mmCIF file of C-alpha atoms in Angstrom:
data_model
loop_
_atom_site.group_PDB
_atom_site.id
_atom_site.type_symbol
_atom_site.label_atom_id
_atom_site.label_comp_id
_atom_site.label_asym_id
_atom_site.label_seq_id
_atom_site.Cartn_x
_atom_site.Cartn_y
_atom_site.Cartn_z
ATOM 1 C CA MET T 3 -44.433 180.544 -151.548
ATOM 2 C CA LYS T 4 -41.944 179.943 -152.941
ATOM 3 C CA LEU T 5 -40.766 179.340 -156.844
ATOM 4 C CA ALA T 6 -38.050 177.899 -159.034
ATOM 5 C CA THR T 7 -37.886 176.928 -162.680
ATOM 6 C CA LEU T 8 -36.511 173.076 -163.775
ATOM 7 C CA LYS T 9 -34.656 173.393 -166.551
ATOM 8 C CA ASN T 10 -37.273 170.915 -169.547
ATOM 9 C CA GLY T 11 -34.030 171.594 -172.669
ATOM 10 C CA THR T 12 -35.607 175.170 -173.091
ATOM 11 C CA ARG T 13 -34.587 179.003 -172.535
ATOM 12 C CA ASP T 14 -37.589 179.428 -169.668
ATOM 13 C CA GLY T 15 -37.371 176.123 -168.353
ATOM 14 C CA THR T 16 -41.356 174.707 -166.760
ATOM 15 C CA LEU T 17 -42.155 177.060 -163.902
ATOM 16 C CA LEU T 18 -42.553 174.946 -160.019
ATOM 17 C CA VAL T 19 -43.726 175.560 -156.793
ATOM 18 C CA VAL T 20 -41.126 174.194 -153.726
ATOM 19 C CA SER T 21 -42.001 173.946 -150.523
ATOM 20 C CA ARG T 22 -40.458 175.388 -147.334
ATOM 21 C CA ASP T 23 -37.704 172.573 -146.671
ATOM 22 C CA LEU T 24 -36.820 172.983 -150.376
ATOM 23 C CA THR T 25 -36.914 169.319 -150.162
ATOM 24 C CA ARG T 26 -40.282 168.519 -152.665
ATOM 25 C CA ALA T 27 -41.353 170.246 -156.078
ATOM 26 C CA ALA T 28 -44.745 170.819 -157.328
ATOM 27 C CA ASP T 29 -44.717 171.974 -161.360
ATOM 28 C CA VAL T 30 -47.262 174.351 -161.886
ATOM 29 C CA SER T 31 -47.583 174.874 -165.643
ATOM 30 C CA HIS T 32 -51.070 174.000 -166.497
ATOM 31 C CA ILE T 33 -51.996 177.896 -163.669
ATOM 32 C CA ALA T 34 -48.487 179.292 -165.595
ATOM 33 C CA LYS T 35 -46.384 177.674 -167.986
ATOM 34 C CA THR T 36 -43.384 180.458 -166.655
ATOM 35 C CA MET T 37 -41.706 182.319 -164.615
ATOM 36 C CA GLN T 38 -42.460 185.345 -166.975
ATOM 37 C CA LEU T 39 -45.467 184.149 -167.260
ATOM 38 C CA ALA T 40 -46.928 184.094 -163.834
ATOM 39 C CA LEU T 41 -45.628 188.000 -162.950
ATOM 40 C CA GLU T 42 -47.069 188.853 -165.269
ATOM 41 C CA ASN T 43 -51.184 187.386 -164.406
ATOM 42 C CA TRP T 44 -49.594 187.588 -160.766
ATOM 43 C CA ASP T 45 -53.104 188.913 -159.504
ATOM 44 C CA ALA T 46 -54.725 185.900 -161.368
ATOM 45 C CA VAL T 47 -52.573 182.577 -160.607
ATOM 46 C CA LEU T 48 -50.994 183.242 -157.106
ATOM 47 C CA ALA T 49 -54.672 182.404 -155.236
ATOM 48 C CA ASP T 50 -54.029 178.490 -156.664
ATOM 49 C CA LEU T 51 -49.885 179.056 -156.508
ATOM 50 C CA THR T 52 -50.707 178.729 -152.781
ATOM 51 C CA ALA T 53 -53.188 176.338 -152.340
ATOM 52 C CA ILE T 54 -50.667 174.285 -154.024
ATOM 53 C CA TYR T 55 -47.913 175.629 -151.875
ATOM 54 C CA ASP T 56 -49.537 174.992 -148.763
ATOM 55 C CA LYS T 57 -50.746 171.221 -149.783
ATOM 56 C CA LEU T 58 -46.998 170.675 -149.977
ATOM 57 C CA ASN T 59 -46.384 171.857 -147.395
ATOM 58 C CA ASP T 60 -48.469 169.594 -145.286
ATOM 59 C CA ASN T 61 -46.897 166.780 -148.339
ATOM 60 C CA THR T 62 -50.582 165.792 -149.842
ATOM 61 C CA VAL T 63 -49.272 167.424 -153.180
ATOM 62 C CA SER T 64 -50.616 165.072 -156.108
ATOM 63 C CA GLY T 65 -47.188 164.759 -158.461
ATOM 64 C CA ALA T 66 -44.682 165.465 -155.917
ATOM 65 C CA PHE T 67 -42.120 164.787 -156.088
ATOM 66 C CA THR T 68 -38.133 165.403 -154.790
ATOM 67 C CA PHE T 69 -36.717 169.504 -155.700
ATOM 68 C CA ASN T 70 -33.434 168.078 -157.172
ATOM 69 C CA PRO T 71 -31.142 171.610 -157.764
ATOM 70 C CA GLN T 72 -28.960 170.961 -159.767
ATOM 71 C CA GLU T 73 -31.988 170.567 -161.918
ATOM 72 C CA ALA T 74 -32.611 174.030 -161.519
ATOM 73 C CA MET T 75 -31.702 177.317 -164.165
ATOM 74 C CA ALA T 76 -32.107 180.243 -162.492
ATOM 75 C CA PRO T 77 -36.017 181.421 -161.040
ATOM 76 C CA LEU T 78 -36.167 183.459 -163.776
ATOM 77 C CA PRO T 79 -33.623 182.717 -166.604
ATOM 78 C CA ARG T 80 -34.465 185.240 -168.492
ATOM 79 C CA CYS T 81 -35.544 188.482 -168.857
ATOM 80 C CA HIS T 82 -36.383 192.417 -170.183
ATOM 81 C CA GLN T 83 -34.621 194.871 -168.088
ATOM 82 C CA PHE T 84 -31.126 193.552 -164.784
ATOM 83 C CA ILE T 85 -30.812 196.481 -163.316
ATOM 84 C CA ASP T 86 -27.990 196.073 -160.708
ATOM 85 C CA ALA T 87 -27.013 199.423 -157.444
ATOM 86 C CA SER T 88 -24.941 199.586 -155.508
ATOM 87 C CA ALA T 89 -26.995 199.959 -152.533
ATOM 88 C CA PHE T 90 -24.044 198.987 -149.315
ATOM 89 C CA LEU T 91 -21.925 202.419 -149.539
ATOM 90 C CA ASN T 92 -19.447 200.950 -146.955
ATOM 91 C CA HIS T 93 -18.509 199.275 -150.480
ATOM 92 C CA GLY T 94 -17.870 201.054 -151.768
ATOM 93 C CA ASN T 95 -15.813 204.139 -149.884
ATOM 94 C CA ILE T 96 -14.278 201.256 -148.610
ATOM 95 C CA MET T 97 -12.264 200.725 -152.685
ATOM 96 C CA GLU T 98 -12.077 204.613 -152.577
ATOM 97 C CA LYS T 99 -10.138 204.546 -149.677
ATOM 98 C CA ALA T 100 -7.635 201.005 -150.466
ATOM 99 C CA PHE T 101 -7.110 203.134 -153.652
ATOM 100 C CA ASP T 102 -7.577 206.645 -153.294
ATOM 101 C CA LEU T 103 -10.412 207.278 -155.957
ATOM 102 C CA ASP T 104 -12.038 210.070 -156.912
ATOM 103 C CA VAL T 105 -15.839 208.530 -157.793
ATOM 104 C CA LYS T 106 -18.162 211.620 -158.089
ATOM 105 C CA LYS T 107 -21.674 210.684 -155.929
ATOM 106 C CA ASP T 108 -24.483 211.426 -154.312
ATOM 107 C CA PRO T 109 -25.707 210.539 -151.602
ATOM 108 C CA ASN T 110 -29.643 211.141 -151.682
ATOM 109 C CA ILE T 111 -29.587 209.753 -155.265
ATOM 110 C CA PRO T 112 -28.049 205.317 -155.951
ATOM 111 C CA ILE T 113 -25.904 204.624 -157.526
ATOM 112 C CA LEU T 114 -26.782 202.069 -160.499
ATOM 113 C CA ILE T 115 -25.975 199.960 -163.868
ATOM 114 C CA GLN T 116 -28.461 198.293 -166.740
ATOM 115 C CA ARG T 117 -27.178 194.917 -167.014
ATOM 116 C CA GLN T 118 -26.595 191.640 -168.887
ATOM 117 C CA SER T 119 -30.041 190.481 -168.741
ATOM 118 C CA ASP T 120 -30.491 187.698 -171.554
ATOM 119 C CA ASP T 121 -28.050 184.684 -170.658
ATOM 120 C CA PHE T 122 -29.193 183.799 -166.805
ATOM 121 C CA MET T 123 -26.785 181.314 -164.872
ATOM 122 C CA GLY T 124 -28.596 178.282 -162.818
ATOM 123 C CA PRO T 125 -26.684 177.763 -158.773
ATOM 124 C CA HIS T 126 -24.857 174.523 -159.867
ATOM 125 C CA GLU T 127 -23.315 175.628 -163.057
ATOM 126 C CA ASP T 128 -19.599 175.673 -164.547
ATOM 127 C CA TYR T 129 -18.800 178.710 -164.930
ATOM 128 C CA ALA T 130 -16.344 179.811 -167.755
ATOM 129 C CA PHE T 131 -14.317 182.659 -168.201
ATOM 130 C CA PRO T 132 -11.508 183.402 -170.780
ATOM 131 C CA SER T 133 -8.992 183.846 -169.421
ATOM 132 C CA GLU T 134 -7.366 183.454 -165.424
ATOM 133 C CA GLU T 135 -6.230 186.605 -166.759
ATOM 134 C CA ASP T 136 -9.370 189.112 -166.859
ATOM 135 C CA ASN T 137 -8.697 188.692 -162.779
ATOM 136 C CA ALA T 138 -12.468 187.559 -161.573
ATOM 137 C CA ASP T 139 -14.236 188.341 -158.704
ATOM 138 C CA PHE T 140 -17.998 186.938 -157.308
ATOM 139 C CA GLU T 141 -20.056 188.652 -155.583
ATOM 140 C CA GLY T 142 -22.582 188.529 -152.739
ATOM 141 C CA GLU T 143 -25.773 189.942 -153.447
ATOM 142 C CA PHE T 144 -29.688 190.629 -153.404
ATOM 143 C CA ALA T 145 -32.001 190.722 -155.592
ATOM 144 C CA VAL T 146 -35.863 191.307 -156.708
ATOM 145 C CA ILE T 147 -37.790 190.378 -158.384
ATOM 146 C CA THR T 148 -40.992 193.218 -159.466
ATOM 147 C CA GLY T 149 -44.650 193.504 -160.829
ATOM 148 C CA ASP T 150 -45.568 196.134 -162.920
ATOM 149 C CA ILE T 151 -44.945 199.886 -160.901
ATOM 150 C CA PRO T 152 -46.679 203.117 -162.599
ATOM 151 C CA MET T 153 -43.744 205.864 -163.300
ATOM 152 C CA GLY T 154 -44.120 207.634 -160.428
ATOM 153 C CA ALA T 155 -44.153 205.137 -157.972
ATOM 154 C CA SER T 156 -43.598 206.630 -154.424
ATOM 155 C CA ALA T 157 -40.960 204.014 -152.395
ATOM 156 C CA SER T 158 -43.743 201.928 -150.250
ATOM 157 C CA GLU T 159 -46.219 202.016 -153.559
ATOM 158 C CA ALA T 160 -42.368 200.778 -156.198
ATOM 159 C CA LEU T 161 -42.514 198.100 -152.818
ATOM 160 C CA ASP T 162 -45.568 196.640 -152.573
ATOM 161 C CA LYS T 163 -44.955 195.527 -155.613
ATOM 162 C CA VAL T 164 -42.041 192.893 -155.336
ATOM 163 C CA ARG T 165 -43.223 189.730 -156.071
ATOM 164 C CA LEU T 166 -40.148 187.466 -155.487
ATOM 165 C CA ILE T 167 -36.703 187.711 -152.884
ATOM 166 C CA THR T 168 -33.506 185.600 -154.505
ATOM 167 C CA ILE T 169 -30.057 186.266 -153.917
ATOM 168 C CA LEU T 170 -27.122 185.802 -157.385
ATOM 169 C CA ASN T 171 -23.766 186.041 -157.216
ATOM 170 C CA ASP T 172 -22.345 188.419 -160.032
ATOM 171 C CA MET T 173 -19.208 187.590 -161.043
ATOM 172 C CA SER T 174 -17.137 190.934 -162.342
ATOM 173 C CA MET T 175 -14.091 190.992 -164.169
ATOM 174 C CA ARG T 176 -11.640 193.604 -163.172
ATOM 175 C CA LYS T 177 -8.943 193.894 -165.260
ATOM 176 C CA HIS T 178 -12.220 195.308 -167.404
ATOM 177 C CA LEU T 179 -13.511 197.000 -164.564
ATOM 178 C CA PHE T 180 -11.317 200.290 -164.078
ATOM 179 C CA ARG T 181 -11.140 200.505 -168.192
ATOM 180 C CA GLU T 182 -14.133 200.642 -168.535
ATOM 181 C CA LEU T 183 -15.478 202.605 -166.457
ATOM 182 C CA GLN T 184 -13.331 205.800 -167.952
ATOM 183 C CA MET T 185 -15.129 205.375 -171.379
ATOM 184 C CA GLY T 186 -17.988 206.765 -169.538
ATOM 185 C CA PHE T 187 -20.109 204.624 -170.094
ATOM 186 C CA GLY T 188 -21.699 200.730 -169.065
ATOM 187 C CA PHE T 189 -20.047 197.118 -167.947
ATOM 188 C CA ILE T 190 -20.041 195.067 -170.883
ATOM 189 C CA LEU T 191 -16.599 192.739 -170.444
ATOM 190 C CA ALA T 192 -16.876 193.330 -166.961
ATOM 191 C CA LYS T 193 -19.373 192.069 -166.081
ATOM 192 C CA PRO T 194 -20.693 188.209 -167.949
ATOM 193 C CA ALA T 195 -23.670 186.792 -166.886
ATOM 194 C CA THR T 196 -25.018 186.671 -163.358
ATOM 195 C CA VAL T 197 -25.985 183.520 -161.534
ATOM 196 C CA PHE T 198 -28.602 183.270 -159.412
ATOM 197 C CA ALA T 199 -29.727 181.090 -156.369
ATOM 198 C CA PRO T 200 -32.115 177.530 -157.494
ATOM 199 C CA VAL T 201 -35.224 179.800 -155.637
ATOM 200 C CA ALA T 202 -36.880 182.952 -155.535
ATOM 201 C CA VAL T 203 -39.732 183.453 -152.460
ATOM 202 C CA THR T 204 -42.568 186.208 -151.250
ATOM 203 C CA PRO T 205 -41.623 188.269 -149.392
ATOM 204 C CA ASP T 206 -44.046 187.176 -146.942
ATOM 205 C CA GLU T 207 -41.695 184.079 -145.903
ATOM 206 C CA LEU T 208 -38.714 186.494 -144.955
ATOM 207 C CA GLY T 209 -41.231 187.412 -142.081
ATOM 208 C CA ASP T 210 -39.801 189.316 -139.813
ATOM 209 C CA ALA T 211 -36.376 189.510 -142.007
ATOM 210 C CA TRP T 212 -38.111 191.951 -144.398
ATOM 211 C CA LYS T 213 -38.210 195.457 -143.158
ATOM 212 C CA ASP T 214 -38.415 198.922 -144.669
ATOM 213 C CA GLY T 215 -37.422 197.554 -147.821
ATOM 214 C CA ARG T 216 -34.556 194.789 -146.132
ATOM 215 C CA VAL T 217 -33.303 191.704 -146.245
ATOM 216 C CA HIS T 218 -32.225 191.125 -142.658
ATOM 217 C CA LEU T 219 -30.689 188.414 -142.907
ATOM 218 C CA ASN T 220 -26.410 187.252 -143.437
ATOM 219 C CA MET T 221 -24.989 186.487 -146.130
ATOM 220 C CA GLU T 222 -22.416 183.873 -146.289
ATOM 221 C CA VAL T 223 -20.573 183.108 -148.619
ATOM 222 C CA SER T 224 -16.831 180.044 -149.267
ATOM 223 C CA ARG T 225 -14.502 179.851 -151.072
ATOM 224 C CA ASN T 226 -13.313 176.800 -151.901
ATOM 225 C CA GLY T 227 -14.806 175.966 -148.728
ATOM 226 C CA GLU T 228 -13.484 177.914 -146.380
ATOM 227 C CA TRP T 229 -15.338 180.673 -145.017
ATOM 228 C CA PHE T 230 -14.556 184.308 -146.688
ATOM 229 C CA GLY T 231 -17.713 185.894 -145.463
ATOM 230 C CA HIS T 232 -21.349 186.790 -143.721
ATOM 231 C CA PRO T 233 -22.809 190.582 -143.615
ATOM 232 C CA ASN T 234 -26.310 191.331 -142.825
ATOM 233 C CA GLY T 235 -28.472 192.795 -146.034
ATOM 234 C CA GLY T 236 -30.534 194.977 -142.950
ATOM 235 C CA GLU T 237 -27.588 197.121 -144.145
ATOM 236 C CA MET T 238 -28.128 198.994 -147.214
ATOM 237 C CA ASP T 239 -28.247 202.291 -147.476
ATOM 238 C CA PHE T 240 -30.431 202.673 -150.204
ATOM 239 C CA SER T 241 -34.214 200.354 -149.548
ATOM 240 C CA PHE T 242 -35.211 198.222 -152.098
ATOM 241 C CA GLY T 243 -38.858 200.916 -153.139
ATOM 242 C CA GLN T 244 -36.032 203.751 -152.513
ATOM 243 C CA ILE T 245 -33.791 202.550 -155.042
ATOM 244 C CA LEU T 246 -37.373 201.282 -157.931
ATOM 245 C CA GLN T 247 -39.035 204.674 -156.384
ATOM 246 C CA HIS T 248 -35.868 206.568 -158.464
ATOM 247 C CA ILE T 249 -36.369 204.232 -161.385
ATOM 248 C CA THR T 250 -40.271 204.739 -161.713
ATOM 249 C CA TYR T 251 -38.992 208.242 -162.096
ATOM 250 C CA ASN T 252 -39.926 208.961 -165.132
ATOM 251 C CA ARG T 253 -40.460 206.272 -166.554
ATOM 252 C CA ASN T 254 -42.472 202.734 -165.987
ATOM 253 C CA ILE T 255 -40.884 198.861 -165.378
ATOM 254 C CA LYS T 256 -42.611 196.234 -166.012
ATOM 255 C CA ALA T 257 -43.363 192.575 -164.434
ATOM 256 C CA GLY T 258 -39.905 190.729 -164.782
ATOM 257 C CA MET T 259 -37.627 193.805 -163.337
ATOM 258 C CA ILE T 260 -35.001 193.037 -161.139
ATOM 259 C CA LEU T 261 -33.071 194.709 -159.971
ATOM 260 C CA GLY T 262 -30.082 193.883 -157.381
ATOM 261 C CA SER T 263 -28.710 194.734 -154.300
ATOM 262 C CA GLY T 264 -25.014 195.881 -155.251
ATOM 263 C CA THR T 265 -22.344 194.037 -153.354
ATOM 264 C CA VAL T 266 -23.351 193.026 -149.412
ATOM 265 C CA SER T 267 -20.796 195.375 -146.783
ATOM 266 C CA SER T 268 -20.555 195.957 -143.545
ATOM 267 C CA LYS T 269 -18.460 197.904 -141.375
ATOM 268 C CA ASP T 270 -18.042 195.144 -138.980
ATOM 269 C CA TRP T 271 -15.392 194.169 -141.575
ATOM 270 C CA LYS T 272 -13.213 192.206 -139.339
ATOM 271 C CA GLU T 273 -16.025 190.344 -137.493
ATOM 272 C CA THR T 274 -19.306 189.516 -140.774
ATOM 273 C CA GLY T 275 -15.541 188.920 -143.861
ATOM 274 C CA SER T 276 -16.398 190.177 -147.178
ATOM 275 C CA ALA T 277 -19.300 189.232 -150.056
ATOM 276 C CA CYS T 278 -16.609 190.344 -152.606
ATOM 277 C CA LEU T 279 -12.316 189.868 -153.807
ATOM 278 C CA ALA T 280 -12.096 193.244 -154.671
ATOM 279 C CA GLU T 281 -13.498 193.725 -151.424
ATOM 280 C CA ARG T 282 -11.151 191.560 -148.610
ATOM 281 C CA ARG T 283 -7.741 193.138 -151.459
ATOM 282 C CA ALA T 284 -8.973 197.128 -150.329
ATOM 283 C CA LEU T 285 -9.206 195.429 -146.579
ATOM 284 C CA ASP T 286 -5.779 193.630 -147.680
ATOM 285 C CA ILE T 287 -4.759 197.123 -148.389
ATOM 286 C CA LEU T 288 -6.324 199.493 -145.728
ATOM 287 C CA GLU T 289 -4.867 196.053 -142.660
ATOM 288 C CA TYR T 290 -1.570 195.616 -144.106
ATOM 289 C CA GLY T 291 -0.134 197.930 -146.557
ATOM 290 C CA GLU T 292 -0.885 194.720 -149.784
ATOM 291 C CA VAL T 293 -2.268 192.496 -151.575
ATOM 292 C CA LYS T 294 -2.865 188.965 -149.773
ATOM 293 C CA THR T 295 -5.906 187.734 -151.865
ATOM 294 C CA ASP T 296 -5.628 186.989 -155.564
ATOM 295 C CA PHE T 297 -8.201 187.003 -157.550
ATOM 296 C CA LEU T 298 -10.143 182.947 -159.303
ATOM 297 C CA LYS T 299 -8.986 181.131 -160.927
ATOM 298 C CA TYR T 300 -10.170 178.409 -162.745
ATOM 299 C CA GLY T 301 -10.414 175.470 -160.329
ATOM 300 C CA GLU T 302 -12.258 176.889 -157.454
ATOM 301 C CA SER T 303 -15.746 177.297 -155.492
ATOM 302 C CA LEU T 304 -17.803 179.314 -154.806
ATOM 303 C CA SER T 305 -21.409 179.414 -152.107
ATOM 304 C CA PHE T 306 -23.699 181.362 -151.673
ATOM 305 C CA ASP T 307 -26.323 180.769 -149.325
ATOM 306 C CA VAL T 308 -29.005 182.507 -146.625
ATOM 307 C CA LYS T 309 -30.660 181.094 -143.810
ATOM 308 C CA ASP T 310 -33.539 182.363 -141.902
ATOM 309 C CA HIS T 311 -33.117 182.206 -138.104
ATOM 310 C CA LEU T 312 -33.557 178.398 -137.515
ATOM 311 C CA GLY T 313 -30.346 177.815 -140.121
ATOM 312 C CA GLN T 314 -32.592 176.824 -142.811
ATOM 313 C CA SER T 315 -31.330 178.090 -145.845
ATOM 314 C CA VAL T 316 -33.948 179.850 -147.524
ATOM 315 C CA PHE T 317 -33.240 180.553 -151.573
ATOM 316 C CA GLY T 318 -30.649 176.931 -151.440
ATOM 317 C CA LYS T 319 -26.924 177.396 -152.107
ATOM 318 C CA ILE T 320 -25.679 179.034 -155.142
ATOM 319 C CA ASP T 321 -22.420 176.379 -155.113
ATOM 320 C CA HIS T 322 -20.646 175.832 -159.122
ATOM 321 C CA ILE T 323 -16.842 175.490 -160.167
ATOM 322 C CA MET T 324 -14.748 177.926 -162.383
ATOM 323 C CA VAL T 325 -14.168 176.708 -165.111
ATOM 324 C CA LYS T 326 -12.217 176.920 -168.955
ATOM 325 C CA PRO T 327 -14.668 177.154 -171.409
#
């Protein structure tokens, strides 16, 4: 099943079911007014939502309309908790090697940070930031949205509570990042609003591509219409289940928590490219001895997409432009 949230002038929008080919939608607010309410009452609403999804794919839903991703908010426009991981260790290894960083980390413990969760952006909104001197960067990631997960859950138990999967662009302002890290807490100015794809999907929609708690599909990234990379989500060193198990060691997770994978990164970077400017700049240093890739400027466009094995977009595109405030 595929779900989205339609702009309606409120902060949480209207819940939609979207057809598998992303062309049609149905308003399901009579079942669950918002995505958050659907997640909190998942067992009660799942059958009804699934029945509408099946009919939508058969083109037999009365009142169905053309799905316009331009009118979509983030699938979950805001949530109580957003945690981002750095689960592709290759990304960190590249950065550490290129910039001679001394990072204290344990290969058995996932790197995590709690993030802003009250101002998610939709897939086609212009992205405003105060200054080009902030060194704006992008990071293509996969993400899961969970139901309730009790403290002490195993990796498999936690994975069973993954309700939806989507993709995001985790924007970064690199000028502020290292300064904030060195202060000992977390990111604030370095990590402004996150951008999400128009649609989130249930794990079964991915078929064999959802395996071992990972999305085994390419993250296709373009900058100004030109290919930038297509690393595969299957290279995650920590699965989503393992990360969720770590988080629930001493806490409960409540329905609607979002967990990001961190920058999708491939060891075969010469073939697959990257999903992040900082990684590409680090690879410039390793390959050429100098940086050849600029940070984002106003007017530049970014696109993120994930396609299934038939070439169909799974989550719909993130496609947006960098602008002055």
